[in-house]
PDB file of C-alpha atoms in Angstrom:
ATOM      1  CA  UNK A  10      98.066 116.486 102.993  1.00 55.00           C
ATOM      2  CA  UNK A  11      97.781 113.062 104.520  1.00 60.00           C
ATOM      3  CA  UNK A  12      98.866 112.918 108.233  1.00 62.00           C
ATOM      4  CA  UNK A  13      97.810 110.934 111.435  1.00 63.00           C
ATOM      5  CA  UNK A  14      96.622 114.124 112.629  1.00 61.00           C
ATOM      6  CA  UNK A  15      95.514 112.485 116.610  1.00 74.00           C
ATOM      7  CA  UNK A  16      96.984 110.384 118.367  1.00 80.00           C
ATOM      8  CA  UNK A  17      93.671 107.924 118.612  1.00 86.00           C
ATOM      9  CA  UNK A  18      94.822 106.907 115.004  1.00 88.00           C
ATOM     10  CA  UNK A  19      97.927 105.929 116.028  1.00 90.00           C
ATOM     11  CA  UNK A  20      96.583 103.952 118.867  1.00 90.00           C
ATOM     12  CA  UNK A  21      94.235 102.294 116.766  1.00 89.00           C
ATOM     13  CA  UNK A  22      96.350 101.027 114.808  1.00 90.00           C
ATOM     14  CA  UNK A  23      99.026  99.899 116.810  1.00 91.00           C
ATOM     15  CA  UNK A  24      96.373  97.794 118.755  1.00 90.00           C
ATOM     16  CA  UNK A  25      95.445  96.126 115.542  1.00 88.00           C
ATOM     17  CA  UNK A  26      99.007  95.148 114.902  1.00 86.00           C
ATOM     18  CA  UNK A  27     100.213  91.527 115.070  1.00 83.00           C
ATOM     19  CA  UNK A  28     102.190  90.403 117.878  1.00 81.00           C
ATOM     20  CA  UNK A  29     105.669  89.317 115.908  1.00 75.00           C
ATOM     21  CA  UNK A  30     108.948  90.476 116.400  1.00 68.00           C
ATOM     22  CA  UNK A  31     111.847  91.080 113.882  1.00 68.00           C
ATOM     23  CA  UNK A  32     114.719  90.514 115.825  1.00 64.00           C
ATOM     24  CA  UNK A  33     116.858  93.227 114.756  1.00 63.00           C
ATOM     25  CA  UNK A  34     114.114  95.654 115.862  1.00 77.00           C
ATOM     26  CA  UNK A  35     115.005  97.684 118.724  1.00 79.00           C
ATOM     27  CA  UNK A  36     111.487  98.011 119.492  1.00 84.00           C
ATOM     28  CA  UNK A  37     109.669  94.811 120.700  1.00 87.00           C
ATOM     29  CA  UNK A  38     105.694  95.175 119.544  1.00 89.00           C
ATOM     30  CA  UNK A  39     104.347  93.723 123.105  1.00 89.00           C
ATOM     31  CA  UNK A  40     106.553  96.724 124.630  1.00 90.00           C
ATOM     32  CA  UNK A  41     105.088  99.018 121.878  1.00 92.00           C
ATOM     33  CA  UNK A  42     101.602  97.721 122.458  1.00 92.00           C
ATOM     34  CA  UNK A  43     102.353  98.360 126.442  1.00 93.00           C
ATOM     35  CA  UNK A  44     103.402 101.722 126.507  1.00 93.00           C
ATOM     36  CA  UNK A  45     101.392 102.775 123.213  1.00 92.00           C
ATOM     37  CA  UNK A  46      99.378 105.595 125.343  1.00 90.00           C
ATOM     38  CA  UNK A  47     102.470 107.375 126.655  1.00 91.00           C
ATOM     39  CA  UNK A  48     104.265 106.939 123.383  1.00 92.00           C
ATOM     40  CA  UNK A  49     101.335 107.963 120.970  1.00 92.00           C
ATOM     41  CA  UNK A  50     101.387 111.607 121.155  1.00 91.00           C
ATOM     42  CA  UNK A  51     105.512 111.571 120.133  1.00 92.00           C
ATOM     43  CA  UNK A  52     104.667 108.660 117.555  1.00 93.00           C
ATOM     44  CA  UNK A  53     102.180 111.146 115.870  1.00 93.00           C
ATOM     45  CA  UNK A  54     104.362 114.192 115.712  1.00 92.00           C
ATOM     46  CA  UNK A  55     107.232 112.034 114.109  1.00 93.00           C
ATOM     47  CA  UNK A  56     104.550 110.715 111.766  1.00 93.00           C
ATOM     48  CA  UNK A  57     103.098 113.621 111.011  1.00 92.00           C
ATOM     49  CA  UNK A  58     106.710 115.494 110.660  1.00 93.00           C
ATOM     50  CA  UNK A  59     107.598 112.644 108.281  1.00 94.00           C
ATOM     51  CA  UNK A  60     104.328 113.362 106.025  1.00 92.00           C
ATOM     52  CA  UNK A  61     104.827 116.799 106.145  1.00 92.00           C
ATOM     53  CA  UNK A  62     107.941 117.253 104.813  1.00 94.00           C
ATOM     54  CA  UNK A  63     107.922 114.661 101.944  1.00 94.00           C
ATOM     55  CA  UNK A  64     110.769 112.396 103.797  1.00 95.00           C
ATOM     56  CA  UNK A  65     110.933 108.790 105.513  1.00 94.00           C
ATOM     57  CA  UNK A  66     113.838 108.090 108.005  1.00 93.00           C
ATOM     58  CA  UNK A  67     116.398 106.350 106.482  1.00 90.00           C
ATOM     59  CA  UNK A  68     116.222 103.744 109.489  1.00 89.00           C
ATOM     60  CA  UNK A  69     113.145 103.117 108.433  1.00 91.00           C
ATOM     61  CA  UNK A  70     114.370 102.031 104.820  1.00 89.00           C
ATOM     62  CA  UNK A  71     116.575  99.282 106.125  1.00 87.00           C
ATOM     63  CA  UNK A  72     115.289  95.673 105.792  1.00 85.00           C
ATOM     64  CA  UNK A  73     117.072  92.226 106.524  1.00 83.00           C
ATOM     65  CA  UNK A  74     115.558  89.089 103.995  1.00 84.00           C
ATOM     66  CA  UNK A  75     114.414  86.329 105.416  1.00 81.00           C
ATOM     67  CA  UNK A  76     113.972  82.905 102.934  1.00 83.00           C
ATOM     68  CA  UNK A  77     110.701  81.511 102.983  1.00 85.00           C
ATOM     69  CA  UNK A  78     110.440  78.390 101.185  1.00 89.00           C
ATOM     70  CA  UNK A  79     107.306  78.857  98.959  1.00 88.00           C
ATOM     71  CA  UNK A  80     106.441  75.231  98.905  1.00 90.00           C
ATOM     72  CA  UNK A  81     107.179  72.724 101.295  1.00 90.00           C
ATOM     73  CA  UNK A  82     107.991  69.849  98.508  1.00 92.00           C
ATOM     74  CA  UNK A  83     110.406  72.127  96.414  1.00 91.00           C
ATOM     75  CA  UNK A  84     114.258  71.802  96.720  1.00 92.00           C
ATOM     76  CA  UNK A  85     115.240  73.788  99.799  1.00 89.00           C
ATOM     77  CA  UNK A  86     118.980  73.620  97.549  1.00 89.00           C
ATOM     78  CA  UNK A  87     117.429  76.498  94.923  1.00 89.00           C
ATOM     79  CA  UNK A  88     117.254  80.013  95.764  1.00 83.00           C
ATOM     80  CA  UNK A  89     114.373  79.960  93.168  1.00 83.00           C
ATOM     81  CA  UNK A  90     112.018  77.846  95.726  1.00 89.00           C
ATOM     82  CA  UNK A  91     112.120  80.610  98.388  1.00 86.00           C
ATOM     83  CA  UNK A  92     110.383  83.831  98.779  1.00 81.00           C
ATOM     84  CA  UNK A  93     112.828  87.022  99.855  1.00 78.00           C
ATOM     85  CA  UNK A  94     110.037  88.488 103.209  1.00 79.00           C
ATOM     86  CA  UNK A  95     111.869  91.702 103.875  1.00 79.00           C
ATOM     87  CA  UNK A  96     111.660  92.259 108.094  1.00 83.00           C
ATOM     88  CA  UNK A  97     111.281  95.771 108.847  1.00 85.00           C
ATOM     89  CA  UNK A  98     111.270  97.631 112.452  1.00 87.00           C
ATOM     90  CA  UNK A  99     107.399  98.311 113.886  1.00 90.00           C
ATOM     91  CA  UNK A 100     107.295 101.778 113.779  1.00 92.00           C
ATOM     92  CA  UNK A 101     108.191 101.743 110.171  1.00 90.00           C
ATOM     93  CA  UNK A 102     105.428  99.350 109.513  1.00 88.00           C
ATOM     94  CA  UNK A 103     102.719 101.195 111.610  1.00 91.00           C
ATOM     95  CA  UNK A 104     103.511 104.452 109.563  1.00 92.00           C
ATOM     96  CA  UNK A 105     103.364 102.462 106.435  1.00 89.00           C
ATOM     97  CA  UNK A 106     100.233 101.095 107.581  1.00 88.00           C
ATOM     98  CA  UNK A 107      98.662 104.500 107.960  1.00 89.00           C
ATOM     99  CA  UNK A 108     100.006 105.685 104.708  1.00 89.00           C
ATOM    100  CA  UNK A 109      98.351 102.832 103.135  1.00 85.00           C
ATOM    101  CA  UNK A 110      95.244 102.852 104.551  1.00 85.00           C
ATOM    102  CA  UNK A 111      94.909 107.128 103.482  1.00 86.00           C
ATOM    103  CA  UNK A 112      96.149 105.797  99.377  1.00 86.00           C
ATOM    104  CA  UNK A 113      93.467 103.542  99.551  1.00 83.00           C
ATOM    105  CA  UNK A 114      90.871 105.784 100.783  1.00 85.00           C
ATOM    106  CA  UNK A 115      91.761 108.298  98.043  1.00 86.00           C
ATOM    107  CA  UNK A 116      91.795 105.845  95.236  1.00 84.00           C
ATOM    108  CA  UNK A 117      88.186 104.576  96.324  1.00 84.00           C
ATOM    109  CA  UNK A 118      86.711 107.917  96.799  1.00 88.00           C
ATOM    110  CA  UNK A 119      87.910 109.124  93.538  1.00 88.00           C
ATOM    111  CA  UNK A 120      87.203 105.632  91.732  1.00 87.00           C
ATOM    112  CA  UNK A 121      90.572 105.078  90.195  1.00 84.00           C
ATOM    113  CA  UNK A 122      90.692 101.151  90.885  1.00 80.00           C
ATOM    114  CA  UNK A 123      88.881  98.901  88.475  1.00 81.00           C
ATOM    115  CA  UNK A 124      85.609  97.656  90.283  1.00 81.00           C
ATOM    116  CA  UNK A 125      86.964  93.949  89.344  1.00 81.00           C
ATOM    117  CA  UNK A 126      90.353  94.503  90.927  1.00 80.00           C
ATOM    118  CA  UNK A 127      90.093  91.911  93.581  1.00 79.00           C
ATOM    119  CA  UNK A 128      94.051  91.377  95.229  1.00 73.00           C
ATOM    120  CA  UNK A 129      94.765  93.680  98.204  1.00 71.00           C
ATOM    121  CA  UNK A 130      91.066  95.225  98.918  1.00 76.00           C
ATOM    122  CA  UNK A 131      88.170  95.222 101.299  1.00 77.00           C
ATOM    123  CA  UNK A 132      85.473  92.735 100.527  1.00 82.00           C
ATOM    124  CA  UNK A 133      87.893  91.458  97.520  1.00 82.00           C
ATOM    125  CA  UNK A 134      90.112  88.417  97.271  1.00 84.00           C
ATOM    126  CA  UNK A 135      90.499  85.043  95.288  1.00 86.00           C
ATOM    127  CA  UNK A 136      87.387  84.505  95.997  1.00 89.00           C
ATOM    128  CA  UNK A 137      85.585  86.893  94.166  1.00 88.00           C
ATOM    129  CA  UNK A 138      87.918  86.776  91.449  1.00 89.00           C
ATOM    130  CA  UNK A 139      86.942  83.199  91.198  1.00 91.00           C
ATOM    131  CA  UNK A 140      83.491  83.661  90.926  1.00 92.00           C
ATOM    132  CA  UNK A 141      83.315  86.500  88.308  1.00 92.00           C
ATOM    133  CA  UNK A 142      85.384  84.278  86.428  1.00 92.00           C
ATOM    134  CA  UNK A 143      83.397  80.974  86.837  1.00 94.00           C
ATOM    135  CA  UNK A 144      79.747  83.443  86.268  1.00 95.00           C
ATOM    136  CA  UNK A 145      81.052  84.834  82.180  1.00 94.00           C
ATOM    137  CA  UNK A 146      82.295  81.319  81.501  1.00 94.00           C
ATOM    138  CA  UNK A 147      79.036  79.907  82.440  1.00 95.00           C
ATOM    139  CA  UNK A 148      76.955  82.680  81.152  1.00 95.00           C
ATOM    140  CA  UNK A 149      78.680  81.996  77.962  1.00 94.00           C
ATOM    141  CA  UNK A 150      78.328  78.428  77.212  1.00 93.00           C
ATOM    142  CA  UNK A 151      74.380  79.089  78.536  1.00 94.00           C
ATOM    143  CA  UNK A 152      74.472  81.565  75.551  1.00 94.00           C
ATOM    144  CA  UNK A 153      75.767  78.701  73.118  1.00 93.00           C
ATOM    145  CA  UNK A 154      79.365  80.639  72.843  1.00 93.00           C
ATOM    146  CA  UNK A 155      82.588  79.621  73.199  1.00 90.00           C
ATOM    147  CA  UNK A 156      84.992  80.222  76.436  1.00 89.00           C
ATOM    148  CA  UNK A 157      88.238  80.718  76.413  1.00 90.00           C
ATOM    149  CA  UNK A 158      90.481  81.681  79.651  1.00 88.00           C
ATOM    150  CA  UNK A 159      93.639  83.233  79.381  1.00 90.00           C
ATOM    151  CA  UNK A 160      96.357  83.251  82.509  1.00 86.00           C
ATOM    152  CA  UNK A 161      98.815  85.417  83.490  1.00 82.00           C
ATOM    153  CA  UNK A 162     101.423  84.620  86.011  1.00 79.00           C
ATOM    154  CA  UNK A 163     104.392  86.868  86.669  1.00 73.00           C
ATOM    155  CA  UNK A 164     107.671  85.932  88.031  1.00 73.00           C
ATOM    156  CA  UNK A 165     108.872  88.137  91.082  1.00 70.00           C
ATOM    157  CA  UNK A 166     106.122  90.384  90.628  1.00 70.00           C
ATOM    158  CA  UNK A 167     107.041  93.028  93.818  1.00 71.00           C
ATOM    159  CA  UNK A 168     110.490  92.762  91.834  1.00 73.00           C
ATOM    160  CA  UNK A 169     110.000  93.782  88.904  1.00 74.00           C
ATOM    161  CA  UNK A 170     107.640  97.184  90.017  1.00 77.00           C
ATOM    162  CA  UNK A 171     109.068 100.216  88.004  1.00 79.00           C
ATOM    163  CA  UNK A 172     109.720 102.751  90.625  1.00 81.00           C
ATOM    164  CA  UNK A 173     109.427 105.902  87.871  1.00 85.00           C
ATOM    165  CA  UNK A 174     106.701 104.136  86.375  1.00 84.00           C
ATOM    166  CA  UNK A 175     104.943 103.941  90.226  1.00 84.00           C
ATOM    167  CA  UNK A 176     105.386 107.860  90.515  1.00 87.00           C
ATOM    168  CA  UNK A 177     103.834 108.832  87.326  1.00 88.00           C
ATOM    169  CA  UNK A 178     101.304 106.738  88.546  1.00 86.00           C
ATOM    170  CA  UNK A 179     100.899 107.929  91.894  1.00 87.00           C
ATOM    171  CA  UNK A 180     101.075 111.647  90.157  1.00 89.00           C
ATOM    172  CA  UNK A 181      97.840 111.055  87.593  1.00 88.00           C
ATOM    173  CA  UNK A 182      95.825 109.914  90.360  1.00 86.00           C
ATOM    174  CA  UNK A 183      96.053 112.999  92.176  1.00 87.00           C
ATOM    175  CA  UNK A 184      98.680 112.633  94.811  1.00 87.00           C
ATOM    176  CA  UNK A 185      99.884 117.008  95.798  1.00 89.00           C
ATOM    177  CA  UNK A 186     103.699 117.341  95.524  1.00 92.00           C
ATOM    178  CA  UNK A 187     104.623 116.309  98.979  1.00 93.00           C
ATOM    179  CA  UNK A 188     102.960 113.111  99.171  1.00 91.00           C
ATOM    180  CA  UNK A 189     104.540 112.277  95.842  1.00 92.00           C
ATOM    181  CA  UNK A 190     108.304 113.100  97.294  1.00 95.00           C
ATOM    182  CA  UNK A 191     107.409 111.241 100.082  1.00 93.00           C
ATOM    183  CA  UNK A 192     106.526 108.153  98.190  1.00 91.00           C
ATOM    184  CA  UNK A 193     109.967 109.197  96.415  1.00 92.00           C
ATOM    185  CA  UNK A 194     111.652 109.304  99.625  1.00 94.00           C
ATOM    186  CA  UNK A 195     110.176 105.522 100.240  1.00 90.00           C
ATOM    187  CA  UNK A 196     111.470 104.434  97.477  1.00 88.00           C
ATOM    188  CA  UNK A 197     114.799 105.748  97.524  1.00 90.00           C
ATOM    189  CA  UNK A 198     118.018 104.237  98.803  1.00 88.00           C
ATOM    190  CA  UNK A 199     116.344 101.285 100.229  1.00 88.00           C
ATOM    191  CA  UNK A 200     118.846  99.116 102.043  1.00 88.00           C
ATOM    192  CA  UNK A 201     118.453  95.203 102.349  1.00 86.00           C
ATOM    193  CA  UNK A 202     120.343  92.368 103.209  1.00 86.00           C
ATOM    194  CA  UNK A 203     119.845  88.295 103.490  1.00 85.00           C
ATOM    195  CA  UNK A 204     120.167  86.581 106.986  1.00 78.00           C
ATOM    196  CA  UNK A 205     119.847  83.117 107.242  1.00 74.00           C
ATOM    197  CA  UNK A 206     120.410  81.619 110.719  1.00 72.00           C
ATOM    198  CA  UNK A 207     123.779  83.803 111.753  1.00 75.00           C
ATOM    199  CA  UNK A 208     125.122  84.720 108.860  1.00 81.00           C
ATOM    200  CA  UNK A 209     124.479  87.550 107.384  1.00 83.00           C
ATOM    201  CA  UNK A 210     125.030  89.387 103.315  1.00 87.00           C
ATOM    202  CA  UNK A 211     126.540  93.181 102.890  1.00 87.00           C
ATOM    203  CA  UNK A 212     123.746  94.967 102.794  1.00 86.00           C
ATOM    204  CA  UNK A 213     122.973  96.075  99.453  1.00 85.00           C
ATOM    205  CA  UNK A 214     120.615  98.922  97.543  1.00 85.00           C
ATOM    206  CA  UNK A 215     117.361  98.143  95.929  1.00 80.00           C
ATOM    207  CA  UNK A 216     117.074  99.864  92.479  1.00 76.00           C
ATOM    208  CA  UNK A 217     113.742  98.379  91.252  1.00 76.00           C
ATOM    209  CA  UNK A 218     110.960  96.758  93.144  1.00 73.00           C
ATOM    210  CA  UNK A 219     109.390  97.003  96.447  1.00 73.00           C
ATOM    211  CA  UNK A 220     109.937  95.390  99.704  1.00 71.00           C
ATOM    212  CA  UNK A 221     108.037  92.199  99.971  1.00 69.00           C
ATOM    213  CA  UNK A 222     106.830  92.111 103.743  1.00 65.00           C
ATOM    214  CA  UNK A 223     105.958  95.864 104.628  1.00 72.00           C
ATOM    215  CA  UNK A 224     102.536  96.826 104.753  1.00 69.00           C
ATOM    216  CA  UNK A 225     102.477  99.740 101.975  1.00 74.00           C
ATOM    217  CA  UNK A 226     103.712  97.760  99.376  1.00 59.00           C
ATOM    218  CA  UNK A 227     100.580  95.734  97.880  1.00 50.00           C
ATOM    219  CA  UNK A 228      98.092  98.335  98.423  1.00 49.00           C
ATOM    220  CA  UNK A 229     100.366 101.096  96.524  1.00 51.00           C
ATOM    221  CA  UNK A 230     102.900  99.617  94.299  1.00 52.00           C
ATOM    222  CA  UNK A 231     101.585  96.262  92.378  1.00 48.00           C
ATOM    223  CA  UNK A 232      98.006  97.248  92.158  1.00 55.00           C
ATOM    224  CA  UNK A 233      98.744 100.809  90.468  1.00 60.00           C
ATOM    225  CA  UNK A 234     101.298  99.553  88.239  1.00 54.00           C
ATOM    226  CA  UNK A 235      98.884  97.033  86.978  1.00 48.00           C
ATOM    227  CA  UNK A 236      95.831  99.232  86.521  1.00 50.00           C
ATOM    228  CA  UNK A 237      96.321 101.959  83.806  1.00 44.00           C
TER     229      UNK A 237
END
């Protein structure tokens, strides 16, 4: 079972987290970051309570949307040029944040990511993608063969995650029952709504996808889905 288990994991990683603010969060990360060794020991047990029993708070399900305008040339009149960066509070993020860092750990112990999947790993990134791709072309034409490269680019790709199809995932590689209803728990009856300057949408349910923003969502959701 995955848990925190000390405190000193906890205060790692709330040391490592970014100073930013979402400003419906009741908790402020500087005051976090200020008062991390008195609140650490309390932080754990919730974490660790949370794990345990297979359920996240529902406060910590809640998210509000901020519009990010993917490009700075594209028509800021199209809800197609901006990119929907769901704000959640800190604490939900630094549990996430632990949770992601034990799924990761137990995929690369256990080998179940392709060595060549390069998007949301340690010593991966475009980079590397790049260059395996550049090193068969070129090893091809030095052969006398042809090269052909084939793209793939998917629209609203956090969107379109199959929860279900994330769980049966999450179940073949391993994950005990808990773990897997907590991952159910994430998922379910997810709560966001769209705030741009002071207005505000009803907040509204999220049947498919993932929130774009938290720190669990790469490492778990989009890379499993795509490796099978």
């Amino acid at each position: 079972m995955w848990r925190p288990k000390h405190y000193a994991n906890v205060l790692h990683n709330v040391r490592q987290l970014p100073n930013k603010h979402c400003l419906s969060d009741p908790m402020p990360t500087t005051l976090l970051k200020d008062n991390i060794k008195v609140l650490a020991p309390f932080l754990t047990d919730l974490f660790n309570k949370s794990l345990s029993t297979g359920t996240l708070p529902s406060i910590f399900k809640s998210a509000y949307i901020t519009p990010c305008l993917k490009k700075p040339d594209l028509d800021t009149a199209e809800a197609k040029s901006y990119r929907p960066i769901s704000n959640l509070t800190v604490l939900s993020k630094l549990l996430e944040r632990l949770v992601a860092k034990q799924l990761l750990l137990h995929l690369d112990k256990h080998k179940l990511l392709p060595d060549l999947l390069s998007a949301y790993r340690t010593h991966h990134s475009t980079e590397t993608a790049l260059l395996k791709v550049l090193s068969d072309i070129l090893m091809a034409i030095d052969k006398g063969d042809l090269a052909m490269l084939v793209m793939l680019d998917l629209s609203a790709a956090f969107d379109s995650v199959d929860q279900s199809i994330l769980l049966r995932r999450l179940h073949i590689y391993g994950m005990d029952s808990t773990i897997l209803q907590w991952f159910s728990s994430y998922l379910d009856h997810r709560t966001h709504f769209v705030r741009c300057a002071s207005s505000t949408s009803t907040p509204s349910f999220i049947e498919c996808g993932v929130p774009q923003g938290s720190s669990l969502d790469p490492s778990s959701s989009f890379s499993i889905q795509l490796t099978w």
